[in-house]
Coordinates of C-alpha atoms and ligand atoms in Angstrom, one line a residue:
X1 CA -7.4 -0.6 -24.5
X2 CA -7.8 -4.0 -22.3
X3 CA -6.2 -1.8 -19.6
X4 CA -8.9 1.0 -19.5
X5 CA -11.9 -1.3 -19.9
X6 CA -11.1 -3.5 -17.1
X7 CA -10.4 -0.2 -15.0
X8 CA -13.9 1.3 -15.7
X9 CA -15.6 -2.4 -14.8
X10 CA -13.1 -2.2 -11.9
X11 CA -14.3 1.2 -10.6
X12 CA -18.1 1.1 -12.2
X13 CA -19.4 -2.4 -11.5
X14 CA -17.1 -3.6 -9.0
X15 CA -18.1 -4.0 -5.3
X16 CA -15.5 -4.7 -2.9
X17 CA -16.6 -7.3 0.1
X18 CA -17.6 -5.2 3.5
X19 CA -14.8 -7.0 5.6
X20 CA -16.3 -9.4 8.1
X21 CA -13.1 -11.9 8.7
X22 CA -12.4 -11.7 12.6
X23 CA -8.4 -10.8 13.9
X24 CA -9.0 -11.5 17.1
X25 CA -6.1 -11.3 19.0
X26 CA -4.0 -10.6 16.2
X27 CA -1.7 -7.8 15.8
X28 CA -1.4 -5.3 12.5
X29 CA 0.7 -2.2 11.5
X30 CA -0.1 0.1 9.2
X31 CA 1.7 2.2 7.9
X32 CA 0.8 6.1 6.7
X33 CA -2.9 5.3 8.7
X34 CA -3.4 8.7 9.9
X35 CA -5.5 9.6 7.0
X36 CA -6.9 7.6 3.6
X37 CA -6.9 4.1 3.1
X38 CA -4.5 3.5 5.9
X39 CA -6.9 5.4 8.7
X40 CA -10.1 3.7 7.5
X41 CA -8.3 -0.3 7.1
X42 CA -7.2 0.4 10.6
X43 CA -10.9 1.2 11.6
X44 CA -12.0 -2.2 10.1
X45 CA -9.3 -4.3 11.7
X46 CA -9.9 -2.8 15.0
X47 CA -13.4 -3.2 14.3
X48 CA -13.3 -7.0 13.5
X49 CA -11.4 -7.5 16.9
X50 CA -7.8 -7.0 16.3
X51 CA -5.9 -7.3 19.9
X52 CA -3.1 -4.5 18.7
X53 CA -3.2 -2.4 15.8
X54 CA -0.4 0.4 15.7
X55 CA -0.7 3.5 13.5
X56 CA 2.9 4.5 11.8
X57 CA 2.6 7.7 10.7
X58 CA 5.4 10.5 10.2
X59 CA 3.6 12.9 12.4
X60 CA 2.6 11.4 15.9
X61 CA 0.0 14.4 16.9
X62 CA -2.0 13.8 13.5
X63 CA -1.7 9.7 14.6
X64 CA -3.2 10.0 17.4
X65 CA -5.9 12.2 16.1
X66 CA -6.4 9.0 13.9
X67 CA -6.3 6.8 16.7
X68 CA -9.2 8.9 18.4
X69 CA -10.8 9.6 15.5
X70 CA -10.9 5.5 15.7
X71 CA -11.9 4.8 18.9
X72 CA -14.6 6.9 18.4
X73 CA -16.3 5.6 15.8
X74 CA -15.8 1.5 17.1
X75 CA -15.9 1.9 20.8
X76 CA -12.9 -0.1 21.0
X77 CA -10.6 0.0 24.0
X78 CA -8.0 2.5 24.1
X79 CA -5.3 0.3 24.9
X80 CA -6.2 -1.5 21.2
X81 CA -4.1 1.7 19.4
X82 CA -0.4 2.6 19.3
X83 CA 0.7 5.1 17.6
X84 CA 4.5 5.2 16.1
X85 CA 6.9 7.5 14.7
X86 CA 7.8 6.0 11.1
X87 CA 9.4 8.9 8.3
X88 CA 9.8 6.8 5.0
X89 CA 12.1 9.8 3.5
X90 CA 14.5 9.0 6.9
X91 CA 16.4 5.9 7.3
X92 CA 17.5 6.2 10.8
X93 CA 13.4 6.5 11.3
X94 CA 12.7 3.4 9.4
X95 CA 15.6 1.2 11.2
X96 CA 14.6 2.7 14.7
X97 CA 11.0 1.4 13.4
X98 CA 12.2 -2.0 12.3
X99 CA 14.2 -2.4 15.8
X100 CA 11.3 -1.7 17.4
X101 CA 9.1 -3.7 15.7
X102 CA 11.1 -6.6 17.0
X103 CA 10.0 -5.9 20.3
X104 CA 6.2 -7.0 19.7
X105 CA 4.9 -10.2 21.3
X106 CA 3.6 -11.0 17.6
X107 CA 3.1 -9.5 14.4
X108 CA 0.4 -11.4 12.2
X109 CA 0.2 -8.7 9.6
X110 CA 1.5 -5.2 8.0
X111 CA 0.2 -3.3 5.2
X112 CA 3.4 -1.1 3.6
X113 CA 0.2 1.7 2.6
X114 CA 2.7 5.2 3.5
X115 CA 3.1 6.3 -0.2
X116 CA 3.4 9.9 -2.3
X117 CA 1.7 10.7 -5.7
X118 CA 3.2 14.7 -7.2
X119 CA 3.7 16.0 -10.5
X120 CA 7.0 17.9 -9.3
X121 CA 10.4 16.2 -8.8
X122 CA 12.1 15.9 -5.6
X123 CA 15.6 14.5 -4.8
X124 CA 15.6 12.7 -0.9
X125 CA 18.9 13.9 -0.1
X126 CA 19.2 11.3 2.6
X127 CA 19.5 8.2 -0.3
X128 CA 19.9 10.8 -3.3
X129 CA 16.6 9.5 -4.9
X130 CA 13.9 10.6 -6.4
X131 CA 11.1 10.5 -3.9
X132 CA 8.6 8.4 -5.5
X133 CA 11.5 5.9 -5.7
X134 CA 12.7 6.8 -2.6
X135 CA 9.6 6.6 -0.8
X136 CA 6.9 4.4 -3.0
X137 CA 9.8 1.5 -3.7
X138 CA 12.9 1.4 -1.7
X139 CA 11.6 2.9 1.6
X140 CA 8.3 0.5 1.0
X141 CA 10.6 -2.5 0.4
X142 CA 13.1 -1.6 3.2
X143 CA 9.6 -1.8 5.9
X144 CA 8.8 -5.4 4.5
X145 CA 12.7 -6.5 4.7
X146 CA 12.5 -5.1 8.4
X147 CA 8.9 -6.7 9.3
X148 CA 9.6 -10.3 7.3
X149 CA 11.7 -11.5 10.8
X150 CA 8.8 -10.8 13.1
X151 CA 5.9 -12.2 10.8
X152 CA 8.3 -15.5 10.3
X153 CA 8.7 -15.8 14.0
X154 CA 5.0 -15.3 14.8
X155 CA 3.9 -17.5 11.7
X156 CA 6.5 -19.8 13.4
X157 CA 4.9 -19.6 17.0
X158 CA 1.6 -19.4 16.7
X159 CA 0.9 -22.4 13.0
X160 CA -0.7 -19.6 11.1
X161 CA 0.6 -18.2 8.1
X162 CA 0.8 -14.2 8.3
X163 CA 0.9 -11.1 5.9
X164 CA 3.0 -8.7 4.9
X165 CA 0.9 -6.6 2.3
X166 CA 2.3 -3.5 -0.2
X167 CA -0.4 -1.2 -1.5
X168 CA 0.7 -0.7 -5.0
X169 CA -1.4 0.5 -7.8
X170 CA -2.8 -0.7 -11.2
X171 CA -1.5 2.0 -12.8
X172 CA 1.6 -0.4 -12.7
X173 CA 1.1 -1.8 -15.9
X174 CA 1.1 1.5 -18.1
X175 CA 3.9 2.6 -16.7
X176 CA 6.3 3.4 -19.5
X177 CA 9.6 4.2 -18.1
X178 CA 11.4 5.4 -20.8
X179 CA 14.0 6.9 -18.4
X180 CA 15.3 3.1 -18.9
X181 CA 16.6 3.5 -21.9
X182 CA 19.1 5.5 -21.0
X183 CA 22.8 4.1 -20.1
X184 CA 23.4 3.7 -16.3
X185 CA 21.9 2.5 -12.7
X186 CA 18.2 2.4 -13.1
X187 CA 17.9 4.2 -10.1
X188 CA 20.8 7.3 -11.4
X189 CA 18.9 7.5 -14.8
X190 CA 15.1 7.7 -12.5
X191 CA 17.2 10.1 -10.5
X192 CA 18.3 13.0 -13.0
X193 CA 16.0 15.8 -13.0
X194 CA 17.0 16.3 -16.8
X195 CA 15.5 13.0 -17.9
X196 CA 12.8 12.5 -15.3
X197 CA 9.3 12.2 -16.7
X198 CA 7.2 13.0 -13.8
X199 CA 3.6 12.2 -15.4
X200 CA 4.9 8.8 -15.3
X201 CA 6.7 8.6 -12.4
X202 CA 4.1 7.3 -9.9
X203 CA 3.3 4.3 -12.2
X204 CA 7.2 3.3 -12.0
X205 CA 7.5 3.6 -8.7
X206 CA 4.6 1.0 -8.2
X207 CA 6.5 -0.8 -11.0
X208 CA 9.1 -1.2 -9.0
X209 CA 7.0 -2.1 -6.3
X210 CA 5.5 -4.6 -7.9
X211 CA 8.7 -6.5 -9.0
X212 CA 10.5 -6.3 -5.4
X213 CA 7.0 -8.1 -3.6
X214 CA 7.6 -10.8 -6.7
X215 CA 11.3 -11.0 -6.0
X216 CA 10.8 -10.7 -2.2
X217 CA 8.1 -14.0 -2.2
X218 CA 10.5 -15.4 -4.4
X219 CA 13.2 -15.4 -1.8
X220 CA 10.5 -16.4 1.3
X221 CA 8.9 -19.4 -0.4
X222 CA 5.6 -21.0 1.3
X223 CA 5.2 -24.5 3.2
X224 CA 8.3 -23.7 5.6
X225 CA 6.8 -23.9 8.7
X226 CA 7.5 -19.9 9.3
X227 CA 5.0 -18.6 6.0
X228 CA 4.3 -15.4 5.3
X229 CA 2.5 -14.3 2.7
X230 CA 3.2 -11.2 0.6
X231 CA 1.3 -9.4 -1.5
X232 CA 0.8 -6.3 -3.5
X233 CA -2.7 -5.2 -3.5
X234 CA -4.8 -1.8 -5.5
X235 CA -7.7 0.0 -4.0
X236 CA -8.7 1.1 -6.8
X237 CA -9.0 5.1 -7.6
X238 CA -9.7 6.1 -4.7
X239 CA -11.1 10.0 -3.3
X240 CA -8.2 10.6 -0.9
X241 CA -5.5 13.1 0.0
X242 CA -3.2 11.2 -2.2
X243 CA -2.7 14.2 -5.2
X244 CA -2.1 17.4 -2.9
X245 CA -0.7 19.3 -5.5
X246 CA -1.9 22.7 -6.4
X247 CA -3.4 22.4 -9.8
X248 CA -4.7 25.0 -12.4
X249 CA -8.4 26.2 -12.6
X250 CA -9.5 24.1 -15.7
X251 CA -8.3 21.2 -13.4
X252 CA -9.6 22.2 -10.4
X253 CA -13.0 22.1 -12.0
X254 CA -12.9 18.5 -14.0
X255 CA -11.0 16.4 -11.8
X256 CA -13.5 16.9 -8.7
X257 CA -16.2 15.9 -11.3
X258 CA -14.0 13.1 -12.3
X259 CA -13.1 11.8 -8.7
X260 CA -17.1 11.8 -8.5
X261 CA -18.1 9.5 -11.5
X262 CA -15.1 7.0 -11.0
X263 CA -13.3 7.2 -8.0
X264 CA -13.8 5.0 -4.8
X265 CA -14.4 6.6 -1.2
X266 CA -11.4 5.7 1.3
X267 CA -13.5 3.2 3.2
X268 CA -14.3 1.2 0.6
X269 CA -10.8 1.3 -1.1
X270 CA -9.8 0.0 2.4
X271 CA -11.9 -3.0 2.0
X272 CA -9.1 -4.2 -0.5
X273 CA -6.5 -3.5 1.7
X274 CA -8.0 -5.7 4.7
X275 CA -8.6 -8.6 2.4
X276 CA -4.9 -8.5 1.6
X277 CA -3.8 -9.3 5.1
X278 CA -7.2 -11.2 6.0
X279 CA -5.8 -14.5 8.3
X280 CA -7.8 -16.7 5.6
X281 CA -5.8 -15.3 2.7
X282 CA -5.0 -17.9 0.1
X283 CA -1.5 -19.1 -0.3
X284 CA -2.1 -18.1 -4.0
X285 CA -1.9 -14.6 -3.4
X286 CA 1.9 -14.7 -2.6
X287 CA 3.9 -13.0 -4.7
X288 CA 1.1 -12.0 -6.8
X289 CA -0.9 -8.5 -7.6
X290 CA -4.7 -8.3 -6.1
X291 CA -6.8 -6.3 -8.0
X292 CA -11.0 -6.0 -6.2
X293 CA -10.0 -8.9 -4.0
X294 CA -8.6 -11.2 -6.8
X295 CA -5.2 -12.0 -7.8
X296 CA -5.0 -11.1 -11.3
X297 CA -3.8 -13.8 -13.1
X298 CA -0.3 -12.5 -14.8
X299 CA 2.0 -9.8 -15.2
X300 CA -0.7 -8.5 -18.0
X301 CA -4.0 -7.1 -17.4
X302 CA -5.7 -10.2 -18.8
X303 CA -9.4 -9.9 -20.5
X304 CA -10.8 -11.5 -17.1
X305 CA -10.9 -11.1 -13.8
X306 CA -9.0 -14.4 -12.2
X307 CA -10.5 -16.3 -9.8
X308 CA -11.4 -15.1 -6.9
X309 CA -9.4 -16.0 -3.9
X310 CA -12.8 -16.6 -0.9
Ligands
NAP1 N1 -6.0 7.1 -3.6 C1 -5.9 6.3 -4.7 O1 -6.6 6.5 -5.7 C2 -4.9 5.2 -4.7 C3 -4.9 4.3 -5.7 C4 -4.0 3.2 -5.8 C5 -3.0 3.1 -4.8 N2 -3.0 4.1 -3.8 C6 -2.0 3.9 -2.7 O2 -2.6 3.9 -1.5 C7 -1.7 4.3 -0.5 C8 -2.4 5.3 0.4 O3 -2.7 6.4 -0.3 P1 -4.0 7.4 0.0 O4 -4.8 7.4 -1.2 O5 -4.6 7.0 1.3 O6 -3.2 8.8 0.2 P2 -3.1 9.8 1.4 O7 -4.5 10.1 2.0 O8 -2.3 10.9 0.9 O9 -2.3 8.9 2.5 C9 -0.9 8.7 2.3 C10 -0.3 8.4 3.6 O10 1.1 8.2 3.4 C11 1.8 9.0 4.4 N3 3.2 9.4 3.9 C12 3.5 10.0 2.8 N4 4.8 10.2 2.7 C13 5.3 9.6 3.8 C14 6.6 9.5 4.4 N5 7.7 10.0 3.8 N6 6.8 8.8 5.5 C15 5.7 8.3 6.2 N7 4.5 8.4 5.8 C16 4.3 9.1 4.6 C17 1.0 10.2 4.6 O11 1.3 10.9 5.8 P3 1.0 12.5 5.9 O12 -0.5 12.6 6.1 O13 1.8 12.9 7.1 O14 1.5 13.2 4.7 C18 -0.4 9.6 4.7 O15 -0.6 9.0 5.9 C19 -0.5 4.9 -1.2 O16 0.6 4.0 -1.3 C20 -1.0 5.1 -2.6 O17 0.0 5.1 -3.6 C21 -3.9 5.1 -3.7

């Protein structure tokens, strides 16, 4: 119950800050930004003066429609936008993207956004996975992993702590995983198509999400003189391309009158994705889920909102 009251104040009554913090100078990645929440953060930060930001997106022709699409609307310099390959289902992609990552001058943030939402299973047949596994927690983590090297050297080089953000979800913490109970690997058991539950398979995959960016600021600790904090941020329901499955008429009519009433547009969902790799974010969001611009407090969805990190 706690859960789907703080939602509706989440998506009713919340506003999300217009994001004003300057990057100057700085550079960001952003993964899966040729369309949604990725495209329109990426609009912000070039907006509020980033030096670089590069687009990695799994089809380069629709990324650099993005990056157009960008330059348009901001009048920014061409030379601002990159656009790279980056296939989270393909791991020779994602280490080809971490080498070259490696390559930049500096790296002061990178939202892991790239992510898949479907009622129907899929097995990756490159890692054998599931693909919301595949794709929403091990591919996600395996980006970070690859970035945390760069961010550390830059952090390192330049006195400033930098970012490494995941976009996760709320829906987190109602997922039920019941696949768990079930002898074996986690990730055999969240594998087989006999016991997959695919209504809650999105909300385990962010689970998992969720409990690698603990483990993962765990392992990186602050106050080393190379910090980067790492987060896990939620836009919020957001109107986006995220559900392209084909659904049933009685669907097809409520959900659009659903998205209406509650859900977010993709430029102001973005607004929580730029706060989570804003160069003033708090050291207390390390480790820790963001929920409209506020760490929540615990693991639970508490009765009220934390404090807010400004
Ligand atoms: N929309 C919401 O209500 C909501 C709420 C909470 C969290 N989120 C999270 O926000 C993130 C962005 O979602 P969105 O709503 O903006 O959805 P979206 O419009 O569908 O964007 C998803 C992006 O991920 C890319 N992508 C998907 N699979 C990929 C792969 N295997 N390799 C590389 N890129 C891949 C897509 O590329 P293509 O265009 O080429 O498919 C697209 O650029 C996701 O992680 C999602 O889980 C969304």
């Amino acid at each position: 119950m706690g859960f789907f009251f703080t939602l509706l104040r989440s998506q009713l009554f919340t506003k999300l800050p217009y994001p004003t913090w300057s990057f100057e100078g700085q550079t960001v990645v952003i993964t899966g930004s040729n369309t949604g929440l990725g495209l329109e953060a990426a609009r912000h930060i070039v907006r509020l003066g980033a030096g670089k930001v590069i687009l990695a997106v799994r089809t380069i022709s629709k990324g650099e429609k993005a990056a157009e699409n960008i330059i348009e609307s901001t009048h920014a310099t061409k030379s601002v936008l990159e656009v790279w390959p980056l296939d989270l289902s393909d791991y020779e992609s994602i280490k080809a993207f971490g080498t070259r990552l490696q390559t930049l001058d500096r790296l002061d943030a990178l939202i892991q956004n790239a992510g898949v939402l479907t009622d129907h299973y899929k097995l990756e047949k490159e890692s054998g996975l599931e693909s919301h596994i595949a794709i929403n927690s091990v591919s996600a983590v395996l980006i970070g992993l690859l970035a945390l090297p760069k961010l550390k050297e830059t952090a390192h080089k330049t006195g400033t702590r930098t970012r490494l953000s995941f976009v996760g979800s709320d829906l987190h913490f109602i997922a039920a995983c019941k696949e768990a109970e079930h002898d074996g690997s986690l990730f055999d058991v969240l594998s087989d198509e006999k016991i997959a539950n695919m209504s809650d398979r999105y909300r385990v995959s962010k689970l998992l999400l969720h409990y690698s960016v603990q483990e993962l600021a765990a392992r990186s600790p602050l106050d080393s003189g190379d910090d980067v904090i790492i987060d896990d941020v939620t836009p919020g329901a957001c109107d986006s391309d995220l559900f392209r499955d084909e659904i049933g008429w009685l669907r097809s009519i409520i959900q659009p009158m659903i998205v209406k009433i509650f859900a977010r547009t993709t430029e102001v969902g973005s607004r929580a994705l730029v706060h989570g790799v804003r160069p003033q974010l708090e050291p207390e969001a390390h480790g820790r889920f963001l929920m409209d611009c506020k760490v929540v407090p615990d693991q639970r969805m508490g009765p009220e909102p934390a404090e807010t990190v400004d």
